[in-house]
Coordinates of C-alpha atoms and ligand atoms in Angstrom, one line a residue:
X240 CA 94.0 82.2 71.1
X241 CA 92.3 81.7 74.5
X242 CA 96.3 80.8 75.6
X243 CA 97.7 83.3 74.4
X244 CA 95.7 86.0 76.7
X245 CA 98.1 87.8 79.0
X246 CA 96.5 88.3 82.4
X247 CA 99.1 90.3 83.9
X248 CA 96.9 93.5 83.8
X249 CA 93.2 93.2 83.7
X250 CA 91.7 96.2 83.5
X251 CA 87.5 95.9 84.7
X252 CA 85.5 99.0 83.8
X253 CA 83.3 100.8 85.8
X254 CA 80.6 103.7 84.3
X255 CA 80.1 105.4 87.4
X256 CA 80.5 109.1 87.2
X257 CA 82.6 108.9 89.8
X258 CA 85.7 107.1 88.9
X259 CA 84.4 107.5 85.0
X260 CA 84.3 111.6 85.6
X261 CA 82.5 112.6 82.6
X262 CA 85.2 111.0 80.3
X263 CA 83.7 108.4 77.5
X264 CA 84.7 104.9 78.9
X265 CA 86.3 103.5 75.1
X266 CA 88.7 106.6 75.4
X267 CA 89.4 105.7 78.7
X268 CA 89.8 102.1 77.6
X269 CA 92.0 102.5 74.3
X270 CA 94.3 104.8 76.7
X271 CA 94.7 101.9 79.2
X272 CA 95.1 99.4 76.5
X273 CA 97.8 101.0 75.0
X274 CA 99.3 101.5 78.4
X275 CA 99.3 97.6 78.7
X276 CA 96.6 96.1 79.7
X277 CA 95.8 92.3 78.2
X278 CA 92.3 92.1 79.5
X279 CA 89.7 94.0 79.2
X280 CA 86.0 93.2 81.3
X281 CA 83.0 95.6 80.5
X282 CA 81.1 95.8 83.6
X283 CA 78.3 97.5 83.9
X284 CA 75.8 96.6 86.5
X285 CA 73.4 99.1 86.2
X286 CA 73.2 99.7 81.8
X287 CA 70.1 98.8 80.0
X288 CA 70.8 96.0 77.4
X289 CA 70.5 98.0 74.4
X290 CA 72.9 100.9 76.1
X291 CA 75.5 97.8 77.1
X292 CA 75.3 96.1 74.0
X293 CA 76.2 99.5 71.7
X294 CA 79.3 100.3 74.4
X295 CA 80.3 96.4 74.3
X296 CA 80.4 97.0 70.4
X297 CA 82.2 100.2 70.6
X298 CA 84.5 98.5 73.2
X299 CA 85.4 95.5 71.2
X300 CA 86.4 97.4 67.7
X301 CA 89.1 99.1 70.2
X302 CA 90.1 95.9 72.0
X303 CA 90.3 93.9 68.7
X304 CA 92.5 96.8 67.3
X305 CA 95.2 95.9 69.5
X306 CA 94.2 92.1 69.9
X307 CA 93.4 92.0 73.5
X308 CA 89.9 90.2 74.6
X309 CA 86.9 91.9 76.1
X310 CA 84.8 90.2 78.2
X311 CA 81.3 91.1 79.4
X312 CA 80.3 90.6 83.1
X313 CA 77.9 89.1 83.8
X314 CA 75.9 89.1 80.3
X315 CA 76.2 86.2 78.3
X316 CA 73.6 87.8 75.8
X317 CA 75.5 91.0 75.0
X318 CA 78.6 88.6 74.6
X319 CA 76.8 86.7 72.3
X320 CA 75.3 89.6 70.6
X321 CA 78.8 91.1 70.3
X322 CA 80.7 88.3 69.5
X323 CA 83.6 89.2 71.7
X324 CA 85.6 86.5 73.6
X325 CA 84.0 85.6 76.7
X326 CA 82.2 86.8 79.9
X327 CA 82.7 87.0 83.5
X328 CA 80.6 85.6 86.0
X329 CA 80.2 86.1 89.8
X330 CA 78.8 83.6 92.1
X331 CA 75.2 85.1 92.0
X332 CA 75.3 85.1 87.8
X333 CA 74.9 82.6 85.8
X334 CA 76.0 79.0 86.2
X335 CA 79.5 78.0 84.6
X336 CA 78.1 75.0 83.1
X337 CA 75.3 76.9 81.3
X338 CA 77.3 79.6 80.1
X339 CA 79.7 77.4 78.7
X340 CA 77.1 75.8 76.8
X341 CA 75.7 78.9 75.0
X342 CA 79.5 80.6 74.7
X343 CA 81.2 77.4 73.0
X344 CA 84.4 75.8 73.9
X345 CA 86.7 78.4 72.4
X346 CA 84.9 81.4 74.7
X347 CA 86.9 82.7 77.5
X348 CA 85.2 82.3 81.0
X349 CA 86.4 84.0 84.1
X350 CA 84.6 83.3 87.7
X351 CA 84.8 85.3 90.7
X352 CA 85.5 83.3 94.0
X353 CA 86.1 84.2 97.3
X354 CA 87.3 80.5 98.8
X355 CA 88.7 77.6 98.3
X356 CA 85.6 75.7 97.2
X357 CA 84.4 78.4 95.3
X358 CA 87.4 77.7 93.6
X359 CA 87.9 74.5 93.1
X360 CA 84.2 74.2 92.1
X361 CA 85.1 77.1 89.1
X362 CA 88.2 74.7 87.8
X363 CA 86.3 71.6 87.6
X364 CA 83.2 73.1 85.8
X365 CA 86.1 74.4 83.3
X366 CA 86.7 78.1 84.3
X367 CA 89.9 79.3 82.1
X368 CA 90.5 82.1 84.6
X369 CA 89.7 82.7 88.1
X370 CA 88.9 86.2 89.7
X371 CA 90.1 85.6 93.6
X372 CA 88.9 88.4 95.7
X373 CA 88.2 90.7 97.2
X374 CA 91.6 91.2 97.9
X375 CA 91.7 94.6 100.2
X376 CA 88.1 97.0 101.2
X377 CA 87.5 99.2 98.1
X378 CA 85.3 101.9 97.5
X379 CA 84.4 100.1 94.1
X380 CA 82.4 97.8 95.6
X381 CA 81.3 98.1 98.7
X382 CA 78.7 95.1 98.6
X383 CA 81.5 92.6 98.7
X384 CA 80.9 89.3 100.0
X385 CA 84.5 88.9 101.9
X386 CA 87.4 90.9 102.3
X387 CA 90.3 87.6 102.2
X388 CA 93.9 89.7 102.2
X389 CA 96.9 88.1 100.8
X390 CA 96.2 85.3 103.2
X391 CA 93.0 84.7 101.6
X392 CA 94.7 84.5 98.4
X393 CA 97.4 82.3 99.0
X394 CA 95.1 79.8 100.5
X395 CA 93.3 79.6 97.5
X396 CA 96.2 79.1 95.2
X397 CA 97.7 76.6 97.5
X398 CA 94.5 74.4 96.9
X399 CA 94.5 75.1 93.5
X400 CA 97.7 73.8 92.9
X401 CA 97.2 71.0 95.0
X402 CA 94.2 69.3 92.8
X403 CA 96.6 70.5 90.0
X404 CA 94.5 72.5 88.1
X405 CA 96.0 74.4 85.2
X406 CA 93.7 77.7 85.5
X407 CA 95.1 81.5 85.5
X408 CA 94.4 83.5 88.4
X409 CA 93.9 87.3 89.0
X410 CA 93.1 88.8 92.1
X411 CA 90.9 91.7 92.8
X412 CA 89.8 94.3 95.1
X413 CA 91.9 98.2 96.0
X414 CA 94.8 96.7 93.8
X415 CA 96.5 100.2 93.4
X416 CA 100.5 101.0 92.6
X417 CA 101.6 100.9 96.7
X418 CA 100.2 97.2 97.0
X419 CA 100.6 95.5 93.5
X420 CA 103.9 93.9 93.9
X421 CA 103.3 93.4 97.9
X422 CA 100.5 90.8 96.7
X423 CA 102.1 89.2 94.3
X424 CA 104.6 88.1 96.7
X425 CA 102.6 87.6 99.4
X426 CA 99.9 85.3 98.2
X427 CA 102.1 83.1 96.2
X428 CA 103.9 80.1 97.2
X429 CA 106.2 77.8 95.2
X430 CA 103.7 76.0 93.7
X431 CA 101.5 78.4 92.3
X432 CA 101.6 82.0 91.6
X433 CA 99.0 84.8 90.2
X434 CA 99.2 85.4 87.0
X435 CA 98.2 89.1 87.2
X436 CA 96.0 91.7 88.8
X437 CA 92.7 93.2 88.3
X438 CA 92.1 96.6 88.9
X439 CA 89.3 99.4 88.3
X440 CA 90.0 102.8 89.8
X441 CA 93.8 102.5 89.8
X442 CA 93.3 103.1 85.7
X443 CA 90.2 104.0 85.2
X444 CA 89.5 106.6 88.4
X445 CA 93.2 108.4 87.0
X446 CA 93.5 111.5 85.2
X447 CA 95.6 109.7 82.9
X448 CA 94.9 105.7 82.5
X449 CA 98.2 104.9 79.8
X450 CA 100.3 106.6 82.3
X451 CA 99.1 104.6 85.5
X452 CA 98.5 101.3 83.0
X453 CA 102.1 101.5 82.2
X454 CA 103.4 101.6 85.5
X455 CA 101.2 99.1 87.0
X456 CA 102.7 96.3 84.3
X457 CA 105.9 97.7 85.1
X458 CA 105.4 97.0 88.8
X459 CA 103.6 93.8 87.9
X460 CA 106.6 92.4 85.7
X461 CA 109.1 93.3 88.1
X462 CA 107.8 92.3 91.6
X463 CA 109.8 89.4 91.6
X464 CA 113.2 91.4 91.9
X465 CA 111.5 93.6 94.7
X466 CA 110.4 92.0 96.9
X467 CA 112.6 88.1 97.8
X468 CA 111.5 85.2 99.6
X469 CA 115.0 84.5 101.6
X470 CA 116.2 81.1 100.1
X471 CA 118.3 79.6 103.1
X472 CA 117.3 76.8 104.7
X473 CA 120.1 76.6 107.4
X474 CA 118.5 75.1 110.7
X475 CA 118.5 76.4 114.0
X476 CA 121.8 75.5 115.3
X477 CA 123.4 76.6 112.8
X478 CA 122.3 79.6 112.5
X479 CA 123.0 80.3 116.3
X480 CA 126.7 78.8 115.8
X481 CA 126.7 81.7 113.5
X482 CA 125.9 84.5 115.6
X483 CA 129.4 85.7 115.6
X484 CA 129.3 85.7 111.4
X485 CA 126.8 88.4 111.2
X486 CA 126.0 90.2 114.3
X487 CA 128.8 92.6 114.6
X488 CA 129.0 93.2 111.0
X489 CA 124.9 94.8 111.3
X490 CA 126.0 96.2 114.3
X491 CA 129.4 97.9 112.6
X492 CA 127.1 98.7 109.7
X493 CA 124.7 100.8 112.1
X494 CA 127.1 102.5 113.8
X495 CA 129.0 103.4 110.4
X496 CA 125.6 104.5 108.5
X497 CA 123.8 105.7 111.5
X498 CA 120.5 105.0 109.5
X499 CA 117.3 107.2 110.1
X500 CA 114.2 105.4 112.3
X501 CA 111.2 107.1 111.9
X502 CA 109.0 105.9 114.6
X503 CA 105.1 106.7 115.1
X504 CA 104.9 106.0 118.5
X505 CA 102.9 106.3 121.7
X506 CA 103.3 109.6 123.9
X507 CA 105.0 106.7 126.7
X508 CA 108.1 105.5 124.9
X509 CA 108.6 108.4 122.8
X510 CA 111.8 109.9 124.5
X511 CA 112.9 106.3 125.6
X512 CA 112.9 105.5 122.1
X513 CA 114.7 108.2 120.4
X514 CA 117.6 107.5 123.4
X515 CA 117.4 103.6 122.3
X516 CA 117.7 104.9 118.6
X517 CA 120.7 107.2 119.6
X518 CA 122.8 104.1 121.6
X519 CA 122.8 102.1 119.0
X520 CA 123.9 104.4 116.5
X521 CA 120.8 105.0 114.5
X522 CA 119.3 108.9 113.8
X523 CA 116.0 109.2 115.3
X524 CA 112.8 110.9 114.0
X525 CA 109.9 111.2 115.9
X526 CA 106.7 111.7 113.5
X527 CA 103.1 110.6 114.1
X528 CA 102.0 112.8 111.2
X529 CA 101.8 110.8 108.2
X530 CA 101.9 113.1 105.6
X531 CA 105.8 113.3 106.3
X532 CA 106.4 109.8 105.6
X533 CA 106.6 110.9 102.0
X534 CA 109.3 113.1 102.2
X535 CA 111.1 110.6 105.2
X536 CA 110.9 107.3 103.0
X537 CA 113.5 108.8 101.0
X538 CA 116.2 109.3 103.1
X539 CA 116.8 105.3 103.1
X540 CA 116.0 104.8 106.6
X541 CA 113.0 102.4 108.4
X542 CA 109.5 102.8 109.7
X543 CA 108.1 101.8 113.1
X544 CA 104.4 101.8 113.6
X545 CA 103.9 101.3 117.1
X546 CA 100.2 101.0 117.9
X547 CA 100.8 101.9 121.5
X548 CA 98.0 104.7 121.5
X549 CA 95.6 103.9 118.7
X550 CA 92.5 106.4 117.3
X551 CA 91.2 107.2 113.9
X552 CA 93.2 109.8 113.4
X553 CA 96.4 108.1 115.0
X554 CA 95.5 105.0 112.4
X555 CA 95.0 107.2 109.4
X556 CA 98.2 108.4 109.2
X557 CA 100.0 105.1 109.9
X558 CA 98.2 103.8 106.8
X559 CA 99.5 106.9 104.7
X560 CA 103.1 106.4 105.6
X561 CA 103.0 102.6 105.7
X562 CA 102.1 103.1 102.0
X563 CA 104.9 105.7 101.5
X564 CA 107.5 103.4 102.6
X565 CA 106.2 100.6 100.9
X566 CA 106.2 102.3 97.7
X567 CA 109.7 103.4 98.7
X568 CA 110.7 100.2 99.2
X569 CA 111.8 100.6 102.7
X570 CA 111.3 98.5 105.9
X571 CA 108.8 98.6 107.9
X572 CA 108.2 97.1 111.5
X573 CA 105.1 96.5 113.4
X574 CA 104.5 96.8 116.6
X575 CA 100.8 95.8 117.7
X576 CA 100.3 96.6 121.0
X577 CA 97.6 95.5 122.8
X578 CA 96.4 93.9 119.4
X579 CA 93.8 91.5 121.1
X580 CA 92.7 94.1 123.8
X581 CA 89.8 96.1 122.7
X582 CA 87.9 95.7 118.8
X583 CA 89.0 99.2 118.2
X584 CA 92.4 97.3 118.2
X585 CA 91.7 94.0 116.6
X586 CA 90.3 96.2 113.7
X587 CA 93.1 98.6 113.6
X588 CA 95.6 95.4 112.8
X589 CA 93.2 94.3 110.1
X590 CA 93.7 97.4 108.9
X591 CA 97.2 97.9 108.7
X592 CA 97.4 94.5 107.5
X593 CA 95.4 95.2 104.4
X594 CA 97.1 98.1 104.1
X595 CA 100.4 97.3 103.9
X596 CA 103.4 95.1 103.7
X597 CA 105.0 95.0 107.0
X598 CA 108.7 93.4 107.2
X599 CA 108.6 92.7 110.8
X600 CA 105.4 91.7 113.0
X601 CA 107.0 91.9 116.5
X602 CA 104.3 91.4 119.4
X603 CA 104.2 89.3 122.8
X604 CA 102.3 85.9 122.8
X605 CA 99.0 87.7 123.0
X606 CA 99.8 90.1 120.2
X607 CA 101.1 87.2 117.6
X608 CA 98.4 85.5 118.2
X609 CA 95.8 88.0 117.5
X610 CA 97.6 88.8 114.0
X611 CA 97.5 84.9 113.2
X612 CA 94.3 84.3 114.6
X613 CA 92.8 87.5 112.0
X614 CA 92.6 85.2 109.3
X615 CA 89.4 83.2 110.6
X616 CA 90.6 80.0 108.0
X617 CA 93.9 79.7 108.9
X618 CA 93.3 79.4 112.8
X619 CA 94.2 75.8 112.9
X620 CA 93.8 75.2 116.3
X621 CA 97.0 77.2 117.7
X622 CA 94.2 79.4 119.4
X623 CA 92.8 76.9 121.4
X624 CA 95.2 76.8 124.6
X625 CA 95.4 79.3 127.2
X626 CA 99.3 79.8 126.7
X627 CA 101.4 77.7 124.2
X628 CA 104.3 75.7 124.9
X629 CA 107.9 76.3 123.2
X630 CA 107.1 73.8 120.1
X631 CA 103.6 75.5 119.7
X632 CA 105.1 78.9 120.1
X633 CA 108.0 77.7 117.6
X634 CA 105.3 76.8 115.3
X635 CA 102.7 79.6 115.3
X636 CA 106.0 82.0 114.4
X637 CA 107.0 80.0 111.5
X638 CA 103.2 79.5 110.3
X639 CA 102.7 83.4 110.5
X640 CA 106.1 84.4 108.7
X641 CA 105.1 81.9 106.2
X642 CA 101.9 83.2 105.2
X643 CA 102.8 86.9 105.3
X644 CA 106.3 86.4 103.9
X645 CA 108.0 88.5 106.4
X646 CA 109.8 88.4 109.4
X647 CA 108.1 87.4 112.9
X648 CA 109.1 87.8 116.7
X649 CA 107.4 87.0 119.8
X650 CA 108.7 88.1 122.7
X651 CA 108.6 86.8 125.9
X652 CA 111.4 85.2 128.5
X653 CA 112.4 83.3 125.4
X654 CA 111.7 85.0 122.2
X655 CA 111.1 83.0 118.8
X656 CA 111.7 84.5 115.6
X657 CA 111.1 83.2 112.4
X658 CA 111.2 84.3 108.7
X659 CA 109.2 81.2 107.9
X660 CA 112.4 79.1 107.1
X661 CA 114.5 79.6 109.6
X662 CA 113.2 80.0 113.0
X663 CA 114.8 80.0 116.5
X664 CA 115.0 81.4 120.2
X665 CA 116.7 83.3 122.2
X666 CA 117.1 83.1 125.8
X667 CA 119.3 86.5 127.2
X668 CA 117.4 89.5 128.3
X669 CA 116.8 90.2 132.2
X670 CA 113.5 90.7 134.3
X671 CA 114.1 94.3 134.6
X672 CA 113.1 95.0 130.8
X673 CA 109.9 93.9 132.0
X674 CA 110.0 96.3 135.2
X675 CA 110.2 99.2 133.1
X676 CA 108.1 100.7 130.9
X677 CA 108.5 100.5 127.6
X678 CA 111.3 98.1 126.5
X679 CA 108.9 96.2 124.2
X680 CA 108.3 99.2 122.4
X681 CA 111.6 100.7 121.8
X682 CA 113.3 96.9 120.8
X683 CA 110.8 97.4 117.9
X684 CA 113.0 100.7 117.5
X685 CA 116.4 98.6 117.6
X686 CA 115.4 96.0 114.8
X687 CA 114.3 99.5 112.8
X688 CA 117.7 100.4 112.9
X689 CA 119.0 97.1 111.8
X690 CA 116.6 96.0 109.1
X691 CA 117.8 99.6 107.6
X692 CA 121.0 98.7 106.9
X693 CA 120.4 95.1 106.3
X694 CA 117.6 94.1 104.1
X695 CA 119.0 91.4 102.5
X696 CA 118.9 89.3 105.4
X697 CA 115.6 90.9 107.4
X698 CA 115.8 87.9 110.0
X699 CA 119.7 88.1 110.7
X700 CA 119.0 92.1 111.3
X701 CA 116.5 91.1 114.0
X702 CA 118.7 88.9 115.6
X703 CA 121.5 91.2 115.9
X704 CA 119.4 93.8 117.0
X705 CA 117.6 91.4 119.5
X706 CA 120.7 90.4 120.8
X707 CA 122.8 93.8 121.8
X708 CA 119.3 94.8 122.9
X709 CA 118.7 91.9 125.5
X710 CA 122.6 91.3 126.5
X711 CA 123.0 94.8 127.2
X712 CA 120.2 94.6 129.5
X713 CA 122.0 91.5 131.3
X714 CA 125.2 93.3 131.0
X715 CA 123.7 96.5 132.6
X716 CA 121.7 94.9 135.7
X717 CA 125.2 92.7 136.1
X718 CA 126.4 96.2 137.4
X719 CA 127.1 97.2 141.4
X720 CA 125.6 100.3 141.0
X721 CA 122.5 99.1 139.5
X722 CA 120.2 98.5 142.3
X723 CA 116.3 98.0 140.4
X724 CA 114.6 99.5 137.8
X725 CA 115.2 102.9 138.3
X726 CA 118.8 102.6 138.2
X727 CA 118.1 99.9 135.5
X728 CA 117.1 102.4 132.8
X729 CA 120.2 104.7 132.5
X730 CA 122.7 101.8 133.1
X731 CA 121.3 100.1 130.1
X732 CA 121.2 103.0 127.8
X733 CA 125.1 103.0 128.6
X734 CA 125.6 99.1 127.7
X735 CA 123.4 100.0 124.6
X736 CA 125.9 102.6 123.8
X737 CA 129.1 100.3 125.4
X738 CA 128.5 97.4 123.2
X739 CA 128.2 99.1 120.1
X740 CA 131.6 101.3 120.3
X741 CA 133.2 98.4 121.1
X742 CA 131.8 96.0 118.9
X743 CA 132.6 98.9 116.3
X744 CA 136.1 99.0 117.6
X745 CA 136.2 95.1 116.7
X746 CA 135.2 93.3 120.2
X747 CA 132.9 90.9 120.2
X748 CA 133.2 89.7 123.4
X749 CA 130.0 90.3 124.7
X750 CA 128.4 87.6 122.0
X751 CA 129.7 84.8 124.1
X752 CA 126.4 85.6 126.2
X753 CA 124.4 84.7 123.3
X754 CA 121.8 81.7 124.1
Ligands
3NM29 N1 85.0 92.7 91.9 P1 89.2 98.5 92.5 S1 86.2 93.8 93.8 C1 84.7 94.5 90.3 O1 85.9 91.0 94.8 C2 85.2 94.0 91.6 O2 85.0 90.2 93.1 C3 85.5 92.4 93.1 O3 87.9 97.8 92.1 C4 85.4 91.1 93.7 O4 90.3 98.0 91.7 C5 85.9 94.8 92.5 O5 88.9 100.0 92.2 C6 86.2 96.2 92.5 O6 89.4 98.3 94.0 C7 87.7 96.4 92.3
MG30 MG1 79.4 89.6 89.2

C-alpha cells in the first residue's frame, strides 16, 4: 500500500479564509482529488483538536473513496484517532522516531527539511517521504525557515542519492502552473529526481481546484518533454572545429524568420538595441510594461530582461513577463547588470531567479559571480580571489550552467560559455565594444535573436550570435574610415548587417576569424 502512493501531486490544505474563501475544505478536496491529486495532507495549524479530528474524518471518507492517503500534519493523535495513513511532521513537531513508534510500520511518514542534513537525518530515522522546501517565497507561509530555490533542491537530492537512500521526494513552497515543470528539471540530476510537487494555493486558493489539479499533473507528467537537458558531450575542440557546421545555418535561420526580441531594457541601450536587433535580422520590440508579455509570448519570439535600470516597479513587471514566457515556453535571456553593485540589486537577481527559468545568464566576471555566489552552500570557494584565472573562470561557468540547467556566458576579453557540458571560449571582439556604451547590453539582444530560432541547441545559438557580434566588431574597427569609438558605432551596425546578408547569401568567410 504505502508503495503504491503516487506523489506526483500532493495537494496540503490550508483553512484560512483566504485561500479557503468561504468554500468547505472536503468539497474543495474531493474536487482536487478527482482532478488528480495522490496525496492528500490536512493541515491545520490553528484548529482545536475536536474541530481537526471531525474534518480529518470527514476528509478521510472522501480520500478513501478514491484510494488516495490523507495525512495529518503535525498530529499524530488525530491520525491515530482517524485511522488514516500517516502524518507529516516538520522539524519543530514531533520526533520521527517517536512517531513511528505510536503510527506502526505500515503508517506513512513525511518530514519537512530544508538541508542536506535535515535530510539525511529524515531517511535514516525511516522517513518514506521527504517534503524539501521551501522551494520559492510564498504567501502561504510566510514564517519559513529558508527559502533554498531549485539549487537548494538539487543539493539535497544529490546527497540523497549519494548515501543511496530509496525515499520519495516532493518539494514545496509557491509551486504554481508557470514554475512546476521549471523545477522539476532544474533540481534534478541523473541520479535522482523529485517525485512530485506539493502545492496549497495553486488548488486550493482557485475558483476551480479539478480544473487547476488537472493541469498541474498534466504539467507534472510531461516536464520531461518540455524542458531537455542537452545530451552531447562533444569537448571543446571539437565543438570550435565545428563552428562552420552550425553558425551560418542560425544565422540564415534569423535572417529567414526574422524572429521577434522583446527586450525590457534600460533607457541607455534602448535605441542601440533595437538597431543591433534590426542588423541581424531579428524584429525588435521594445516593452518594459509587463503586462504585454502575455500577448508578446505568443508570437514565438524571445525575452530579454536587462536589469540595466532596476526599481520596484521596473522588477515587477520583469517577474510578470518572465512568467509569461515561461509558461509559453519561450526563451528567455538574462542580463544582470550591475548584479553585485548595490543590495537593491543582489536582491533583485534573487528574485528573478526564483521567479523564473532563465535560458541564458549572460553577465561579466562580476555579474556571474554574484548569480553563483546567491546560493550561500554552493560557494565553494570560487569567491575567494579577487579575479579568476581562465581554468577558474572555465569552471565557475560550467558549475553555474550545471546547477541551473541553462546556458551561461561571461564576458570579458575572452568570453566562456557553458551549458554545463560543453563549455569553451572565445577570443574575437575588439577594445572598442568596451569604448562604447552599451555593447554588453545589446549582445544580450543578439543571443535573443538566436536562441529564438534555435532552441534545440541554446548553447550553439549563443555562439553563433557571439560570434557575428564580436567579429563584426573586429571587422568594422579593421576599417580606414573608422577612426575611434564614435566612428566605431555606425561602422559596426553595418558589419552587423554585412555579415548577415552575406552569410545569408552563402559566405562564410568571415568565420575563419573565429578563435
Ligand atoms: N510548507 P503554496 S511551504 C505548507 O517549506 C508549506 O515546508 C512549506 O504553499 C515548507 O503552495 C508551505 O501556496 C506552503 O506556496 C506552500
Ligand atoms: Mg510542520
Amino acid at each position: 500500500m504505502k508503495g503504491d502512493i503516487d506523489y506526483s501531486l500532493y495537494l496540503v490544505t490550508d483553512s484560512t479564509p483566504a485561500i479557503l474563501k468561504g468554500r468547505d475544505l472536503v468539497d474543495v478536496v474531493e474536487a482536487a482529488v478527482k482532478g488528480g491529486v495522490g496525496c492528500v495532507q490536512l493541515r491545520d495549524k490553528t484548529g482545536d483538536t475536536a474541530e481537526l479530528t471531525s474534518i480529518a474524518r470527514r476528509l478521510h471518507e472522501v480520500t478513501r473513496k478514491y484510494r488516495v492517503p490523507l495525512l495529518i500534519n503535525d498530529r499524530v493523535d488525530v491520525a491515530l484517532a482517524v485511522r488514516c495513513e500517516g502524518v507529516h511532521i516538520g522539524q519543530d513537531d514531533m520526533e520521527l522516531a517517536v512517531a513511528r513508534q505510536l503510527l506502526g510500520p505500515d503508517a506513512v511518514i513525511g518530514v519537512t527539511v530544508s538541508t542536506v542534513e535535515e535530510a539525511l537525518r529524515a531517511c535514516e530515522g525511516g522517513a518514506d517521504y521527504l517534503g524539501i522546501g521551501t522551494v520559492y517565497a510564498t504567501a502561504t507561509k510566510t514564517n519559513t525557515k529558508n527559502i533554498i530555490g531549485a539549487a537548494g533542491v538539487q543539493e539535497i537530492l544529490g546527497a540523497i542519492a549519494e548515501v543511496g537512500a530509496s525515499v520519495q521526494t516532493v518539494c514545496i513552497g509557491g509551486i504554481d502552473e508557470s514554475n512546476v515543470q521549471r523545477i522539476l528539471y532544474q533540481s534534478g540530476s541523473p541520479q535522482k529526481a523529485l517525485d512530485g510537487v506539493a502545492l496549497v494555493s495553486a488548488i486550493v486558493g482557485v475558483p476551480d481546484p479539478e480544473a487547476a489539479a488537472r493541469n498541474l499533473l498534466s504539467l507534472v507528467k510531461t516536464h520531461a518533454d518540455s524542458y531537455k537537458t542537452p545530451t552531447r558531450t562533444e569537448s571543446d575542440t571539437v565543438i570550435r572545429s565545428d563552428f562552420g557546421l552550425f553558425v551560418p545555418a542560425i544565422i540564415k535561420k534569423i535572417h529567414g524568420n526574422t524572429p521577434l526580441s522583446h527586450n525590457m531594457t534600460n533607457l541607455v541601450v534602448q535605441n542601440f538595441a533595437a538597431n543591433v536587433a534590426l542588423a541581424i535580422g531579428a524584429s525588435p520590440i521594445m516593452a518594459n510594461y509587463g503586462e504585454e508579455a502575455a500577448d508578446l509570448c505568443k508570437l514565438g519570439g524571445s525575452l530579454v530582461i536587462n536589469m540595466g535600470s532596476v526599481d520596484p516597479v521596473g522588477l515587477a513587471n520583469y517577474v510578470k513577463a518572465l512568467k509569461a514566457y515561461n509558461i509559453a515556453r519561450q526563451p528567455v535571456v538574462f542580463d544582470p547588470v550591475g548584479a553585485g553593485a548595490t543590495a537593491v540589486r543582489r536582491a533583485a537577481v534573487k528574485t528573478i531567479m526564483a521567479e523564473g527559468y532563465l535560458d541564458v545568464i549572460k553577465g561579466n566576471e562580476g555579474e556571474i559571480r554574484t548569480v553563483w555566489g546567491n546560493h550561500e552552500a554552493q560557494q565553494r570557494g570560487v569567491d575567494s580571489s579577487s579575479t579568476l584565472d581562465t581554468d577558474q573562470k572555465t569552471a565557475l561557468v560550467a558549475a553555474l550552467a550545471t546547477r541551473e540547467k541553462n546556458v551561461i556566458i561571461m564576458t570579458g576579453k575572452s568570453d566562456f560559455v557553458s551549458d554545463g557540458q560543453r563549455t569553451f571560449r572565445i577570443d574575437n571582439g575588439h577594445e572598442y565594444l568596451g569604448a562604447v556604451t552599451g555593447t554588453g547590453c545589446v549582445l544580450g539582444t543578439a543571443i535573443s535573436a538566436a536562441i529564438a530560432v534555435y532552441e534545440e541547441d541554446k548553447l550553439e545559438a549563443a555562439v553563433a550570435a557571439m560570434l557575428l557580434f564580436e567579429i563584426a566588431a573586429e571587422v568594422a574597427a579593421a576599417r580606414a574610415d573608422v577612426k575611434g569609438p564614435g566612428t566605431f558605432l555606425p561602422a559596426f551596425l553595418d558589419e552587423l548587417y554585412n555579415l548577415r546578408q552575406a552569410t545569408a547569401r552563402g559566405e562564410v568567410g568571415w568565420l575563419q576569424r573565429a578563435k
